[in-house]
Short mmCIF file of C-alpha atoms in Angstrom, two decimals:
data_model
loop_
_atom_site.label_atom_id
_atom_site.label_comp_id
_atom_site.label_asym_id
_atom_site.label_seq_id
_atom_site.Cartn_x
_atom_site.Cartn_y
_atom_site.Cartn_z
CA UNK A 1 -60.33 -67.81 -156.70
CA UNK A 2 -62.39 -69.32 -159.27
CA UNK A 3 -66.09 -68.69 -158.74
CA UNK A 4 -67.37 -72.12 -158.55
CA UNK A 5 -64.95 -72.85 -155.69
CA UNK A 6 -65.90 -69.77 -153.86
CA UNK A 7 -69.65 -70.76 -154.23
CA UNK A 8 -68.95 -74.08 -152.76
CA UNK A 9 -66.93 -72.70 -149.83
CA UNK A 10 -69.55 -70.12 -148.90
CA UNK A 11 -72.21 -72.73 -149.13
CA UNK A 12 -70.42 -74.97 -146.75
CA UNK A 13 -69.82 -71.91 -144.42
CA UNK A 14 -73.46 -71.13 -144.64
CA UNK A 15 -74.70 -74.63 -143.98
CA UNK A 16 -72.57 -74.84 -140.88
CA UNK A 17 -74.01 -71.16 -139.88
CA UNK A 18 -77.47 -72.49 -140.05
CA UNK A 19 -76.66 -75.52 -138.10
CA UNK A 20 -74.98 -73.29 -135.42
CA UNK A 21 -78.21 -71.13 -135.48
CA UNK A 22 -80.41 -73.99 -134.79
CA UNK A 23 -78.32 -75.21 -131.81
CA UNK A 24 -78.17 -71.43 -130.53
CA UNK A 25 -82.16 -71.47 -131.11
CA UNK A 26 -82.69 -74.69 -129.31
CA UNK A 27 -80.55 -73.21 -126.28
CA UNK A 28 -82.73 -70.02 -126.04
CA UNK A 29 -85.82 -72.13 -126.13
CA UNK A 30 -84.96 -74.72 -123.52
CA UNK A 31 -82.89 -72.43 -121.18
CA UNK A 32 -84.20 -73.31 -117.86
CA UNK A 33 -82.42 -70.04 -116.45
CA UNK A 34 -83.97 -67.81 -118.81
CA UNK A 35 -80.72 -65.89 -119.16
CA UNK A 36 -80.33 -66.44 -122.85
CA UNK A 37 -82.06 -63.50 -124.45
CA UNK A 38 -83.15 -63.83 -128.13
CA UNK A 39 -81.82 -60.47 -129.37
CA UNK A 40 -78.26 -60.83 -128.60
CA UNK A 41 -78.24 -64.35 -130.28
CA UNK A 42 -79.97 -62.95 -133.28
CA UNK A 43 -77.52 -60.05 -133.39
CA UNK A 44 -74.56 -62.45 -133.26
CA UNK A 45 -76.11 -64.77 -136.21
CA UNK A 46 -76.92 -61.84 -138.32
CA UNK A 47 -73.51 -60.30 -138.22
CA UNK A 48 -71.78 -63.77 -139.05
CA UNK A 49 -74.44 -64.18 -141.92
CA UNK A 50 -73.46 -60.85 -143.33
CA UNK A 51 -69.80 -61.66 -143.30
CA UNK A 52 -70.43 -65.08 -144.96
CA UNK A 53 -72.34 -63.19 -147.83
CA UNK A 54 -69.62 -60.27 -147.83
CA UNK A 55 -72.33 -57.87 -147.61
CA UNK A 56 -70.88 -54.53 -146.89
CA UNK A 57 -73.14 -52.27 -145.07
CA UNK A 58 -72.92 -48.40 -145.04
CA UNK A 59 -75.01 -46.58 -142.17
CA UNK A 60 -76.37 -43.09 -142.28
CA UNK A 61 -77.43 -41.46 -139.17
CA UNK A 62 -77.87 -43.17 -135.98
CA UNK A 63 -80.30 -45.65 -134.28
CA UNK A 64 -82.24 -44.30 -131.33
CA UNK A 65 -81.41 -45.69 -127.85
CA UNK A 66 -84.12 -47.18 -125.80
CA UNK A 67 -87.56 -48.43 -126.67
CA UNK A 68 -88.68 -47.83 -130.12
CA UNK A 69 -90.56 -48.69 -133.10
CA UNK A 70 -88.40 -49.09 -136.12
CA UNK A 71 -90.20 -49.01 -139.48
CA UNK A 72 -88.57 -49.68 -142.71
CA UNK A 73 -89.21 -50.35 -146.41
CA UNK A 74 -88.98 -53.90 -147.23
CA UNK A 75 -87.08 -55.42 -150.10
CA UNK A 76 -85.85 -58.66 -149.08
CA UNK A 77 -85.24 -61.46 -146.43
CA UNK A 78 -81.84 -59.74 -146.10
CA UNK A 79 -83.39 -56.81 -144.47
CA UNK A 80 -83.89 -58.82 -141.38
CA UNK A 81 -80.27 -59.72 -140.63
CA UNK A 82 -79.27 -56.24 -141.76
CA UNK A 83 -81.16 -54.62 -139.18
CA UNK A 84 -80.69 -57.34 -136.50
CA UNK A 85 -77.06 -57.18 -136.86
CA UNK A 86 -77.06 -53.62 -135.61
CA UNK A 87 -79.61 -53.59 -132.67
CA UNK A 88 -81.62 -55.37 -130.12
CA UNK A 89 -84.85 -55.70 -132.14
CA UNK A 90 -87.78 -58.26 -132.37
CA UNK A 91 -89.44 -58.46 -135.53
CA UNK A 92 -93.00 -58.93 -136.92
CA UNK A 93 -93.75 -61.71 -139.23
CA UNK A 94 -96.79 -63.29 -140.70
CA UNK A 95 -98.06 -66.30 -138.68
CA UNK A 96 -97.23 -68.84 -141.63
CA UNK A 97 -93.56 -68.34 -141.01
CA UNK A 98 -93.87 -69.96 -137.61
CA UNK A 99 -94.45 -73.34 -139.50
CA UNK A 100 -91.61 -72.96 -142.03
CA UNK A 101 -88.74 -75.40 -141.65
CA UNK A 102 -85.54 -74.07 -139.91
CA UNK A 103 -86.66 -70.49 -140.59
CA UNK A 104 -89.51 -71.00 -138.34
CA UNK A 105 -87.39 -72.22 -135.51
CA UNK A 106 -84.97 -69.33 -136.07
CA UNK A 107 -87.70 -66.99 -136.07
CA UNK A 108 -89.15 -68.35 -132.81
CA UNK A 109 -85.89 -68.18 -131.10
CA UNK A 110 -85.32 -64.56 -131.97
CA UNK A 111 -88.52 -63.55 -130.17
CA UNK A 112 -90.74 -62.88 -133.41
CA UNK A 113 -94.08 -61.53 -132.99
CA UNK A 114 -96.40 -62.97 -135.50
CA UNK A 115 -99.57 -61.55 -137.08
CA UNK A 116 -102.52 -63.46 -138.38
CA UNK A 117 -103.74 -62.19 -141.62
CA UNK A 118 -107.09 -60.78 -142.05
CA UNK A 119 -109.78 -58.74 -140.01
CA UNK A 120 -109.10 -58.88 -136.27
CA UNK A 121 -105.54 -60.17 -136.70
CA UNK A 122 -103.85 -57.14 -135.31
CA UNK A 123 -105.48 -56.74 -131.87
CA UNK A 124 -103.97 -59.94 -130.55
CA UNK A 125 -100.63 -58.89 -131.56
CA UNK A 126 -101.00 -55.30 -130.34
CA UNK A 127 -101.83 -56.94 -126.82
CA UNK A 128 -98.27 -58.43 -127.06
CA UNK A 129 -96.42 -55.48 -128.47
CA UNK A 130 -97.59 -52.80 -126.23
CA UNK A 131 -96.42 -54.37 -123.08
CA UNK A 132 -93.03 -55.46 -124.73
CA UNK A 133 -92.46 -51.48 -125.81
CA UNK A 134 -93.56 -50.41 -122.10
CA UNK A 135 -90.97 -52.48 -120.57
CA UNK A 136 -88.36 -51.31 -122.69
CA UNK A 137 -88.31 -53.64 -125.62
CA UNK A 138 -88.09 -52.33 -129.38
CA UNK A 139 -89.61 -53.71 -132.41
CA UNK A 140 -89.03 -53.64 -136.10
CA UNK A 141 -92.19 -53.30 -138.54
CA UNK A 142 -92.22 -53.56 -142.28
CA UNK A 143 -95.45 -51.71 -142.79
CA UNK A 144 -95.66 -52.10 -146.56
CA UNK A 145 -96.73 -55.66 -145.78
CA UNK A 146 -94.67 -57.10 -148.61
CA UNK A 147 -91.46 -56.69 -150.36
CA UNK A 148 -90.74 -54.47 -153.47
CA UNK A 149 -87.99 -53.67 -155.84
CA UNK A 150 -86.82 -50.80 -153.54
CA UNK A 151 -87.35 -48.18 -156.20
CA UNK A 152 -90.37 -46.70 -154.19
CA UNK A 153 -92.05 -47.44 -150.93
CA UNK A 154 -95.87 -48.76 -151.16
CA UNK A 155 -98.36 -47.27 -148.83
CA UNK A 156 -98.07 -48.09 -145.24
CA UNK A 157 -100.75 -50.21 -143.43
CA UNK A 158 -101.45 -48.23 -140.26
CA UNK A 159 -102.79 -50.64 -137.73
CA UNK A 160 -99.69 -51.67 -136.11
CA UNK A 161 -98.53 -48.15 -135.62
CA UNK A 162 -101.16 -48.31 -132.70
CA UNK A 163 -98.49 -50.18 -130.79
CA UNK A 164 -96.52 -46.78 -130.63
CA UNK A 165 -99.52 -44.84 -129.71
CA UNK A 166 -100.73 -47.01 -127.08
CA UNK A 167 -97.07 -47.49 -125.34
CA UNK A 168 -96.02 -43.73 -126.06
CA UNK A 169 -93.02 -45.08 -127.92
CA UNK A 170 -91.18 -42.98 -130.61
CA UNK A 171 -91.08 -44.16 -134.10
CA UNK A 172 -87.80 -44.33 -136.03
CA UNK A 173 -87.89 -44.49 -139.94
CA UNK A 174 -85.04 -46.48 -141.73
CA UNK A 175 -84.59 -46.51 -145.35
CA UNK A 176 -83.03 -49.69 -146.71
CA UNK A 177 -81.19 -49.53 -149.84
CA UNK A 178 -79.17 -52.33 -151.95
CA UNK A 179 -76.61 -51.41 -154.42
CA UNK A 180 -76.21 -52.72 -157.90
CA UNK A 181 -73.60 -55.42 -158.45
CA UNK A 182 -70.43 -54.29 -160.34
CA UNK A 183 -72.05 -55.33 -163.50
CA UNK A 184 -75.22 -53.34 -162.80
CA UNK A 185 -77.57 -56.18 -161.70
CA UNK A 186 -80.07 -55.81 -158.79
CA UNK A 187 -79.90 -59.22 -157.05
CA UNK A 188 -81.11 -58.41 -153.45
CA UNK A 189 -84.87 -57.93 -154.01
CA UNK A 190 -86.74 -60.85 -153.03
CA UNK A 191 -89.91 -60.38 -155.33
CA UNK A 192 -92.30 -61.87 -157.85
CA UNK A 193 -91.70 -65.71 -158.23
CA UNK A 194 -88.51 -65.77 -156.45
CA UNK A 195 -87.92 -68.88 -154.27
CA UNK A 196 -85.46 -68.83 -151.40
CA UNK A 197 -83.23 -71.45 -152.49
CA UNK A 198 -82.56 -69.76 -155.82
CA UNK A 199 -82.22 -66.33 -154.32
CA UNK A 200 -79.66 -67.54 -151.78
CA UNK A 201 -77.58 -69.19 -154.59
CA UNK A 202 -77.51 -65.98 -156.52
CA UNK A 203 -76.33 -64.26 -153.51
CA UNK A 204 -73.56 -66.70 -152.82
CA UNK A 205 -72.35 -66.41 -156.53
CA UNK A 206 -71.84 -62.73 -156.21
CA UNK A 207 -68.34 -61.86 -154.71
CA UNK A 208 -69.48 -58.66 -152.80
CA UNK A 209 -72.70 -56.95 -152.14
CA UNK A 210 -73.35 -53.30 -150.89
CA UNK A 211 -76.19 -52.08 -148.81
CA UNK A 212 -77.17 -48.84 -147.08
CA UNK A 213 -79.17 -48.24 -143.92
CA UNK A 214 -80.25 -44.49 -143.63
CA UNK A 215 -81.79 -43.75 -140.02
CA UNK A 216 -84.23 -40.94 -139.91
CA UNK A 217 -85.20 -38.67 -137.14
CA UNK A 218 -87.48 -39.96 -134.36
CA UNK A 219 -91.33 -39.17 -134.79
CA UNK A 220 -93.00 -38.66 -131.32
CA UNK A 221 -96.14 -40.67 -131.17
CA UNK A 222 -97.92 -38.54 -128.20
CA UNK A 223 -99.38 -36.18 -130.45
CA UNK A 224 -100.26 -38.25 -133.53
CA UNK A 225 -102.83 -40.65 -134.54
CA UNK A 226 -101.48 -43.91 -136.06
CA UNK A 227 -102.63 -43.00 -139.74
CA UNK A 228 -100.70 -39.81 -139.28
CA UNK A 229 -97.70 -41.68 -137.83
CA UNK A 230 -97.73 -44.05 -140.76
CA UNK A 231 -97.80 -41.20 -143.39
CA UNK A 232 -95.09 -39.36 -141.72
CA UNK A 233 -92.75 -42.29 -141.34
CA UNK A 234 -93.47 -43.41 -145.10
CA UNK A 235 -92.68 -39.63 -146.40
CA UNK A 236 -89.43 -39.80 -144.59
CA UNK A 237 -88.19 -43.06 -145.97
CA UNK A 238 -89.30 -42.05 -149.50
CA UNK A 239 -87.34 -38.81 -149.04
CA UNK A 240 -84.18 -40.57 -147.94
CA UNK A 241 -84.34 -42.90 -150.75
CA UNK A 242 -85.08 -40.30 -153.29
CA UNK A 243 -85.19 -36.65 -152.12
CA UNK A 244 -87.20 -35.70 -155.30
CA UNK A 245 -90.15 -37.89 -154.79
CA UNK A 246 -93.24 -36.32 -153.89
CA UNK A 247 -96.24 -37.66 -151.77
CA UNK A 248 -98.29 -37.94 -155.04
CA UNK A 249 -95.73 -40.17 -156.81
CA UNK A 250 -97.10 -43.70 -157.68
CA UNK A 251 -95.08 -46.57 -156.09
CA UNK A 252 -94.21 -49.75 -157.97
CA UNK A 253 -96.41 -52.63 -157.28
CA UNK A 254 -94.01 -55.60 -157.17
CA UNK A 255 -94.94 -57.91 -154.31
CA UNK A 256 -93.84 -61.44 -153.12
CA UNK A 257 -94.99 -63.88 -151.15
CA UNK A 258 -92.56 -63.30 -148.32
CA UNK A 259 -94.48 -60.59 -146.68
CA UNK A 260 -93.11 -59.98 -143.05
#
């Protein structure tokens, strides 16, 4: 099939899927019975998105059962559907995303927790996260606070690890890696001056994408402070990505406006 036709077909499928997502999000938000839960809806929507993009996912290790705080390195907005497709998670995002057209509506329907940037922004969020975890929920945290090219892992912000400590919930590190395209390009990272429309178009033009999720072992929060939890989780992820990395290695400082 000529690539231009493939792009048009996939674009049409993606547009239809976005519309379906908005409809599903609306149903979740207005459901008077409260029987529609956001996690299964997000899982369905994410799996379909990965099929549209023909993103082939290889999983190493296994996700924990039960409530947990999953922490991952952050490379792209694709990280969210990759993780959501495989589990009943809720995510944490910057508060500005709530006002974004379509994306904010979908994030709300998926039960996203929002954090306000700046001093004092973590405590109101922790007051919502801790009961969610105690009641059996799970959450995904991207503690770098921004996206990178994926070659290394930035230092972790430790303040939201307090949710695991205060709720007694295990932390599971997950390493995300996107493989280069057949011609050696790295198109998955959403960094620097990237805009979402151009990035999606690049993905639609690529016949196939490959990604890996590498689940680490659980880290018990009962005996560690939040700073130590953050350090151990980061080191596990770095080792999964590049076993030769040491704790003193200097990570690449490539950032983007899409910090979640």
